[in-house]
PDB file of C-alpha atoms in Angstrom:
ATOM      1  CA  UNK A   1     104.173  83.527 101.010  1.00 56.00           C
ATOM      2  CA  UNK A   2     106.782  85.621 102.725  1.00 60.00           C
ATOM      3  CA  UNK A   3     106.100  86.262 106.385  1.00 77.00           C
ATOM      4  CA  UNK A   4     107.931  88.393 108.905  1.00 89.00           C
ATOM      5  CA  UNK A   5     107.442  87.474 112.530  1.00 92.00           C
ATOM      6  CA  UNK A   6     108.347  89.992 115.185  1.00 94.00           C
ATOM      7  CA  UNK A   7     108.970  89.273 118.840  1.00 95.00           C
ATOM      8  CA  UNK A   8     107.993  90.172 121.374  1.00 96.00           C
ATOM      9  CA  UNK A   9     104.547  91.414 120.377  1.00 94.00           C
ATOM     10  CA  UNK A  10     104.297  93.649 123.430  1.00 96.00           C
ATOM     11  CA  UNK A  11     106.963  95.080 125.688  1.00 97.00           C
ATOM     12  CA  UNK A  12     106.589  97.319 128.718  1.00 97.00           C
ATOM     13  CA  UNK A  13     109.780  98.470 130.377  1.00 97.00           C
ATOM     14  CA  UNK A  14     111.075 101.138 132.720  1.00 97.00           C
ATOM     15  CA  UNK A  15     112.974 104.166 131.508  1.00 97.00           C
ATOM     16  CA  UNK A  16     116.692 103.442 131.326  1.00 97.00           C
ATOM     17  CA  UNK A  17     116.377  99.742 130.532  1.00 98.00           C
ATOM     18  CA  UNK A  18     117.746  98.120 127.396  1.00 98.00           C
ATOM     19  CA  UNK A  19     115.670  96.029 125.011  1.00 98.00           C
ATOM     20  CA  UNK A  20     115.917  94.046 121.805  1.00 98.00           C
ATOM     21  CA  UNK A  21     113.211  93.459 119.227  1.00 98.00           C
ATOM     22  CA  UNK A  22     113.524  90.637 116.703  1.00 97.00           C
ATOM     23  CA  UNK A  23     112.281  90.260 113.152  1.00 96.00           C
ATOM     24  CA  UNK A  24     112.500  86.762 111.661  1.00 95.00           C
ATOM     25  CA  UNK A  25     111.598  85.098 108.399  1.00 92.00           C
ATOM     26  CA  UNK A  26     112.297  81.925 106.469  1.00 89.00           C
ATOM     27  CA  UNK A  27     112.641  84.034 103.333  1.00 87.00           C
ATOM     28  CA  UNK A  28     115.591  86.051 102.105  1.00 88.00           C
ATOM     29  CA  UNK A  29     114.999  89.754 101.616  1.00 88.00           C
ATOM     30  CA  UNK A  30     116.926  92.143  99.400  1.00 85.00           C
ATOM     31  CA  UNK A  31     116.823  94.739 102.139  1.00 88.00           C
ATOM     32  CA  UNK A  32     115.027  95.349 105.388  1.00 91.00           C
ATOM     33  CA  UNK A  33     113.635  98.480 106.931  1.00 92.00           C
ATOM     34  CA  UNK A  34     112.548  99.424 110.426  1.00 95.00           C
ATOM     35  CA  UNK A  35     109.702 101.874 111.019  1.00 95.00           C
ATOM     36  CA  UNK A  36     108.202 103.411 114.147  1.00 96.00           C
ATOM     37  CA  UNK A  37     104.518 104.308 114.279  1.00 95.00           C
ATOM     38  CA  UNK A  38     102.969 106.524 116.917  1.00 92.00           C
ATOM     39  CA  UNK A  39      99.230 106.606 117.667  1.00 87.00           C
ATOM     40  CA  UNK A  40      97.249 108.465 115.028  1.00 86.00           C
ATOM     41  CA  UNK A  41     100.189 108.633 112.653  1.00 90.00           C
ATOM     42  CA  UNK A  42     101.591 106.623 109.783  1.00 92.00           C
ATOM     43  CA  UNK A  43     104.862 104.672 110.146  1.00 93.00           C
ATOM     44  CA  UNK A  44     108.085 106.662 109.874  1.00 93.00           C
ATOM     45  CA  UNK A  45     111.250 105.101 108.487  1.00 91.00           C
ATOM     46  CA  UNK A  46     114.104 104.661 110.967  1.00 94.00           C
ATOM     47  CA  UNK A  47     116.685 102.765 108.925  1.00 93.00           C
ATOM     48  CA  UNK A  48     117.319 100.578 105.887  1.00 91.00           C
ATOM     49  CA  UNK A  49     119.809  97.706 106.007  1.00 92.00           C
ATOM     50  CA  UNK A  50     120.929  96.087 102.783  1.00 89.00           C
ATOM     51  CA  UNK A  51     124.017  93.931 103.304  1.00 90.00           C
ATOM     52  CA  UNK A  52     124.022  90.679 105.274  1.00 93.00           C
ATOM     53  CA  UNK A  53     125.670  91.271 108.658  1.00 95.00           C
ATOM     54  CA  UNK A  54     125.263  95.030 108.374  1.00 95.00           C
ATOM     55  CA  UNK A  55     124.998  97.020 111.591  1.00 97.00           C
ATOM     56  CA  UNK A  56     123.664 100.558 111.687  1.00 96.00           C
ATOM     57  CA  UNK A  57     123.411 102.889 114.652  1.00 96.00           C
ATOM     58  CA  UNK A  58     120.982 105.731 115.106  1.00 94.00           C
ATOM     59  CA  UNK A  59     121.749 107.408 118.453  1.00 95.00           C
ATOM     60  CA  UNK A  60     120.589 104.854 121.056  1.00 97.00           C
ATOM     61  CA  UNK A  61     119.165 102.473 118.444  1.00 97.00           C
ATOM     62  CA  UNK A  62     121.293  99.713 116.893  1.00 97.00           C
ATOM     63  CA  UNK A  63     120.006  97.763 113.917  1.00 97.00           C
ATOM     64  CA  UNK A  64     121.482  94.529 112.606  1.00 97.00           C
ATOM     65  CA  UNK A  65     120.708  92.560 109.462  1.00 95.00           C
ATOM     66  CA  UNK A  66     121.345  88.832 109.711  1.00 95.00           C
ATOM     67  CA  UNK A  67     124.172  87.302 107.686  1.00 94.00           C
ATOM     68  CA  UNK A  68     121.670  85.330 105.593  1.00 94.00           C
ATOM     69  CA  UNK A  69     119.387  88.367 105.188  1.00 92.00           C
ATOM     70  CA  UNK A  70     116.469  86.487 106.743  1.00 93.00           C
ATOM     71  CA  UNK A  71     116.334  88.233 110.100  1.00 94.00           C
ATOM     72  CA  UNK A  72     117.055  91.491 111.827  1.00 96.00           C
ATOM     73  CA  UNK A  73     117.180  92.960 115.296  1.00 97.00           C
ATOM     74  CA  UNK A  74     116.656  96.357 116.836  1.00 98.00           C
ATOM     75  CA  UNK A  75     118.392  97.103 120.119  1.00 98.00           C
ATOM     76  CA  UNK A  76     117.536 100.182 122.165  1.00 98.00           C
ATOM     77  CA  UNK A  77     119.910 101.304 124.872  1.00 98.00           C
ATOM     78  CA  UNK A  78     118.637 103.254 127.885  1.00 98.00           C
ATOM     79  CA  UNK A  79     115.065 103.456 126.626  1.00 97.00           C
ATOM     80  CA  UNK A  80     113.168 106.703 127.091  1.00 97.00           C
ATOM     81  CA  UNK A  81     109.407 107.406 127.161  1.00 96.00           C
ATOM     82  CA  UNK A  82     109.800 109.023 123.726  1.00 95.00           C
ATOM     83  CA  UNK A  83     110.721 105.599 122.327  1.00 96.00           C
ATOM     84  CA  UNK A  84     107.178 104.402 122.980  1.00 96.00           C
ATOM     85  CA  UNK A  85     105.430 103.253 119.827  1.00 96.00           C
ATOM     86  CA  UNK A  86     104.805 100.417 117.401  1.00 96.00           C
ATOM     87  CA  UNK A  87     108.001  99.146 115.769  1.00 97.00           C
ATOM     88  CA  UNK A  88     107.604  97.510 112.383  1.00 96.00           C
ATOM     89  CA  UNK A  89     110.128  95.713 110.226  1.00 95.00           C
ATOM     90  CA  UNK A  90     109.585  95.496 106.480  1.00 92.00           C
ATOM     91  CA  UNK A  91     111.398  93.250 104.027  1.00 89.00           C
ATOM     92  CA  UNK A  92     111.859  94.149 100.368  1.00 83.00           C
ATOM     93  CA  UNK A  93     110.700  91.591  97.840  1.00 76.00           C
ATOM     94  CA  UNK A  94     112.322  92.031  94.463  1.00 70.00           C
ATOM     95  CA  UNK A  95     111.839  88.709  92.693  1.00 66.00           C
ATOM     96  CA  UNK A  96     109.036  89.065  90.172  1.00 60.00           C
ATOM     97  CA  UNK A  97     107.497  91.904  92.080  1.00 61.00           C
ATOM     98  CA  UNK A  98     108.611  94.969  93.929  1.00 62.00           C
ATOM     99  CA  UNK A  99     107.047  95.544  97.328  1.00 72.00           C
ATOM    100  CA  UNK A 100     107.625  95.533 101.054  1.00 79.00           C
ATOM    101  CA  UNK A 101     106.238  92.866 103.376  1.00 86.00           C
ATOM    102  CA  UNK A 102     105.624  94.219 106.861  1.00 90.00           C
ATOM    103  CA  UNK A 103     106.191  92.344 110.083  1.00 91.00           C
ATOM    104  CA  UNK A 104     103.564  91.762 112.738  1.00 87.00           C
ATOM    105  CA  UNK A 105     104.875  94.637 114.878  1.00 93.00           C
ATOM    106  CA  UNK A 106     106.197  95.126 118.416  1.00 96.00           C
ATOM    107  CA  UNK A 107     104.327  97.520 120.627  1.00 96.00           C
ATOM    108  CA  UNK A 108     106.757  99.152 123.056  1.00 97.00           C
ATOM    109  CA  UNK A 109     105.815 101.171 126.099  1.00 97.00           C
ATOM    110  CA  UNK A 110     108.522 102.881 128.123  1.00 97.00           C
ATOM    111  CA  UNK A 111     107.420 103.975 131.568  1.00 97.00           C
ATOM    112  CA  UNK A 112     108.891 107.061 133.209  1.00 95.00           C
TER     113      UNK A 112
ATOM    114  CA  UNK B   1     107.678 120.102 101.085  1.00 61.00           C
ATOM    115  CA  UNK B   2     104.221 118.855 101.988  1.00 74.00           C
ATOM    116  CA  UNK B   3     103.885 115.268 103.165  1.00 91.00           C
ATOM    117  CA  UNK B   4     101.472 112.592 102.071  1.00 95.00           C
ATOM    118  CA  UNK B   5      97.881 113.701 102.528  1.00 96.00           C
ATOM    119  CA  UNK B   6      95.042 111.261 103.001  1.00 97.00           C
ATOM    120  CA  UNK B   7      91.383 112.206 103.065  1.00 97.00           C
ATOM    121  CA  UNK B   8      89.149 111.784 104.846  1.00 97.00           C
ATOM    122  CA  UNK B   9      90.814 111.034 108.208  1.00 96.00           C
ATOM    123  CA  UNK B  10      87.768 109.236 109.594  1.00 97.00           C
ATOM    124  CA  UNK B  11      84.848 107.546 107.929  1.00 97.00           C
ATOM    125  CA  UNK B  12      81.862 105.552 109.127  1.00 98.00           C
ATOM    126  CA  UNK B  13      79.949 103.433 106.619  1.00 98.00           C
ATOM    127  CA  UNK B  14      77.332 100.722 106.817  1.00 98.00           C
ATOM    128  CA  UNK B  15      77.649  97.202 105.481  1.00 98.00           C
ATOM    129  CA  UNK B  16      77.011  96.917 101.772  1.00 98.00           C
ATOM    130  CA  UNK B  17      77.993 100.485 100.986  1.00 98.00           C
ATOM    131  CA  UNK B  18      81.043 101.465  99.010  1.00 98.00           C
ATOM    132  CA  UNK B  19      83.772 103.920  99.918  1.00 98.00           C
ATOM    133  CA  UNK B  20      86.484 105.891  98.140  1.00 98.00           C
ATOM    134  CA  UNK B  21      89.632 107.012  99.905  1.00 98.00           C
ATOM    135  CA  UNK B  22      92.059 109.569  98.511  1.00 98.00           C
ATOM    136  CA  UNK B  23      95.823 109.954  98.722  1.00 98.00           C
ATOM    137  CA  UNK B  24      97.953 112.851  97.517  1.00 97.00           C
ATOM    138  CA  UNK B  25     101.620 111.816  97.420  1.00 96.00           C
ATOM    139  CA  UNK B  26     104.633 113.997  98.004  1.00 94.00           C
ATOM    140  CA  UNK B  27     105.280 116.213  95.012  1.00 93.00           C
ATOM    141  CA  UNK B  28     107.469 114.399  92.497  1.00 90.00           C
ATOM    142  CA  UNK B  29     106.744 110.920  93.847  1.00 90.00           C
ATOM    143  CA  UNK B  30     105.317 108.592  91.230  1.00 89.00           C
ATOM    144  CA  UNK B  31     104.795 105.472  93.307  1.00 89.00           C
ATOM    145  CA  UNK B  32     101.811 105.150  95.628  1.00 92.00           C
ATOM    146  CA  UNK B  33     101.152 102.064  97.746  1.00 92.00           C
ATOM    147  CA  UNK B  34      98.122 101.253  99.854  1.00 95.00           C
ATOM    148  CA  UNK B  35      98.092  99.202 103.050  1.00 94.00           C
ATOM    149  CA  UNK B  36      95.397  97.962 105.415  1.00 95.00           C
ATOM    150  CA  UNK B  37      96.303  97.993 109.102  1.00 94.00           C
ATOM    151  CA  UNK B  38      94.307  96.054 111.696  1.00 91.00           C
ATOM    152  CA  UNK B  39      95.233  94.978 115.230  1.00 84.00           C
ATOM    153  CA  UNK B  40      94.959  91.321 114.321  1.00 80.00           C
ATOM    154  CA  UNK B  41      96.636  91.227 110.904  1.00 81.00           C
ATOM    155  CA  UNK B  42      99.076  94.104 111.117  1.00 85.00           C
ATOM    156  CA  UNK B  43     100.031  96.047 108.012  1.00 89.00           C
ATOM    157  CA  UNK B  44      98.989  94.253 104.837  1.00 91.00           C
ATOM    158  CA  UNK B  45      99.864  95.345 101.330  1.00 89.00           C
ATOM    159  CA  UNK B  46      96.906  96.101  99.067  1.00 93.00           C
ATOM    160  CA  UNK B  47      98.434  97.397  95.840  1.00 90.00           C
ATOM    161  CA  UNK B  48     100.940  99.768  94.349  1.00 90.00           C
ATOM    162  CA  UNK B  49     100.617 102.193  91.468  1.00 92.00           C
ATOM    163  CA  UNK B  50     103.415 103.716  89.455  1.00 89.00           C
ATOM    164  CA  UNK B  51     102.785 106.205  86.670  1.00 89.00           C
ATOM    165  CA  UNK B  52      99.065 105.377  86.565  1.00 93.00           C
ATOM    166  CA  UNK B  53      99.671 101.607  86.272  1.00 92.00           C
ATOM    167  CA  UNK B  54      99.029  99.017  88.939  1.00 91.00           C
ATOM    168  CA  UNK B  55     102.444  97.448  89.398  1.00 84.00           C
ATOM    169  CA  UNK B  56     101.848  95.131  92.352  1.00 84.00           C
ATOM    170  CA  UNK B  57      98.837  93.649  94.039  1.00 87.00           C
ATOM    171  CA  UNK B  58      98.366  91.967  97.398  1.00 88.00           C
ATOM    172  CA  UNK B  59      96.008  89.163  98.342  1.00 88.00           C
ATOM    173  CA  UNK B  60      92.765  91.060  98.725  1.00 94.00           C
ATOM    174  CA  UNK B  61      89.418  90.328  97.071  1.00 96.00           C
ATOM    175  CA  UNK B  62      88.289  92.160  93.969  1.00 96.00           C
ATOM    176  CA  UNK B  63      86.111  94.434  96.106  1.00 97.00           C
ATOM    177  CA  UNK B  64      89.287  96.390  96.739  1.00 98.00           C
ATOM    178  CA  UNK B  65      90.405  98.439  93.770  1.00 97.00           C
ATOM    179  CA  UNK B  66      92.409 101.522  93.079  1.00 97.00           C
ATOM    180  CA  UNK B  67      93.629 103.902  90.484  1.00 97.00           C
ATOM    181  CA  UNK B  68      96.206 106.590  89.983  1.00 97.00           C
ATOM    182  CA  UNK B  69      95.815 109.814  88.092  1.00 97.00           C
ATOM    183  CA  UNK B  70      98.292 111.624  85.888  1.00 95.00           C
ATOM    184  CA  UNK B  71      99.233 113.926  88.775  1.00 94.00           C
ATOM    185  CA  UNK B  72     100.110 110.799  90.845  1.00 94.00           C
ATOM    186  CA  UNK B  73      97.167 111.259  93.184  1.00 97.00           C
ATOM    187  CA  UNK B  74      95.588 107.926  93.966  1.00 97.00           C
ATOM    188  CA  UNK B  75      92.201 106.673  95.067  1.00 98.00           C
ATOM    189  CA  UNK B  76      91.234 103.415  96.649  1.00 98.00           C
ATOM    190  CA  UNK B  77      87.716 102.020  96.423  1.00 98.00           C
ATOM    191  CA  UNK B  78      86.091  99.310  98.483  1.00 98.00           C
ATOM    192  CA  UNK B  79      82.705  98.052  97.329  1.00 96.00           C
ATOM    193  CA  UNK B  80      80.108  96.050  99.244  1.00 97.00           C
ATOM    194  CA  UNK B  81      81.674  96.854 102.589  1.00 98.00           C
ATOM    195  CA  UNK B  82      81.925  94.158 105.253  1.00 98.00           C
ATOM    196  CA  UNK B  83      82.423  94.543 108.993  1.00 97.00           C
ATOM    197  CA  UNK B  84      85.902  93.069 108.604  1.00 96.00           C
ATOM    198  CA  UNK B  85      86.923  95.946 106.358  1.00 97.00           C
ATOM    199  CA  UNK B  86      87.090  98.203 109.408  1.00 97.00           C
ATOM    200  CA  UNK B  87      90.720  99.256 109.573  1.00 96.00           C
ATOM    201  CA  UNK B  88      93.241 102.033 109.218  1.00 96.00           C
ATOM    202  CA  UNK B  89      94.056 102.445 105.530  1.00 97.00           C
ATOM    203  CA  UNK B  90      97.504 103.855 104.918  1.00 96.00           C
ATOM    204  CA  UNK B  91      98.940 105.301 101.769  1.00 95.00           C
ATOM    205  CA  UNK B  92     102.682 105.568 101.160  1.00 92.00           C
ATOM    206  CA  UNK B  93     104.485 107.419  98.414  1.00 90.00           C
ATOM    207  CA  UNK B  94     108.019 107.045  97.153  1.00 86.00           C
ATOM    208  CA  UNK B  95     110.132 108.231  94.286  1.00 82.00           C
ATOM    209  CA  UNK B  96     111.305 104.744  93.418  1.00 71.00           C
ATOM    210  CA  UNK B  97     111.861 103.560  89.922  1.00 55.00           C
ATOM    211  CA  UNK B  98     111.268  99.880  89.240  1.00 52.00           C
ATOM    212  CA  UNK B  99     114.761  98.698  90.038  1.00 50.00           C
ATOM    213  CA  UNK B 100     115.460 100.922  92.998  1.00 56.00           C
ATOM    214  CA  UNK B 101     113.253  99.480  95.710  1.00 57.00           C
ATOM    215  CA  UNK B 102     116.076  98.253  97.940  1.00 57.00           C
ATOM    216  CA  UNK B 103     116.911 101.638  99.369  1.00 62.00           C
ATOM    217  CA  UNK B 104     113.559 103.267  98.853  1.00 72.00           C
ATOM    218  CA  UNK B 105     112.007 105.230 101.651  1.00 79.00           C
ATOM    219  CA  UNK B 106     108.251 105.114 101.763  1.00 84.00           C
ATOM    220  CA  UNK B 107     106.591 108.168 103.257  1.00 89.00           C
ATOM    221  CA  UNK B 108     103.310 107.341 104.907  1.00 92.00           C
ATOM    222  CA  UNK B 109     100.249 109.497 105.371  1.00 94.00           C
ATOM    223  CA  UNK B 110      98.292 109.629 108.620  1.00 94.00           C
ATOM    224  CA  UNK B 111      95.764 107.191 107.259  1.00 96.00           C
ATOM    225  CA  UNK B 112      92.014 106.995 106.941  1.00 97.00           C
ATOM    226  CA  UNK B 113      90.276 105.163 109.743  1.00 96.00           C
ATOM    227  CA  UNK B 114      87.301 103.353 108.275  1.00 97.00           C
ATOM    228  CA  UNK B 115      84.621 101.933 110.539  1.00 97.00           C
ATOM    229  CA  UNK B 116      81.969  99.680 109.026  1.00 98.00           C
ATOM    230  CA  UNK B 117      78.832  99.242 111.118  1.00 97.00           C
TER     231      UNK B 117
END
């Protein structure tokens, strides 16, 4: 069974601080996605990383896919209250089946 | 274009009852996936339908079932409800063909919050 563990589970920081969220697995994924979910809403896709070692930037957010495609990280620079939400990673399973396995989630709160 | 629409948004049922949830995907999307989200277990995959066929299934009991219609709209049914079925049920649609999942974006609806009492 493929599992994606995210750490930390909860994070409360002050506006302007930097943070990193980790997504780890013992399984190899064909690709990995990061989503953000706000209260009362469904998750919204932030980025997809496909190649081992790939780094993608989205404004203040930097996403990295591990060389072995088993882990990923999300780094936020100068966090803002608008970054508050539940961050989910999702790994694509393509051997025998086609689906995404979601991580356990990191709940981020950025205080003004 | 319109996003993914799930109905109803909120639902309260009693143990032993059954429930049907509905999902209208984005126009042109043929793949619909269902997920259960709870604070303790996170987002767990239920099943996925593509062109009216169940293509993938998660590890849920047979009480959870679904179907997809020719217009890609999908329904999920849970029979003999248990307290532990209380959760946010999310539907996601995508345009993916079978071999294109790697770069597929799933568009989620707002979910149906089911409370079993």
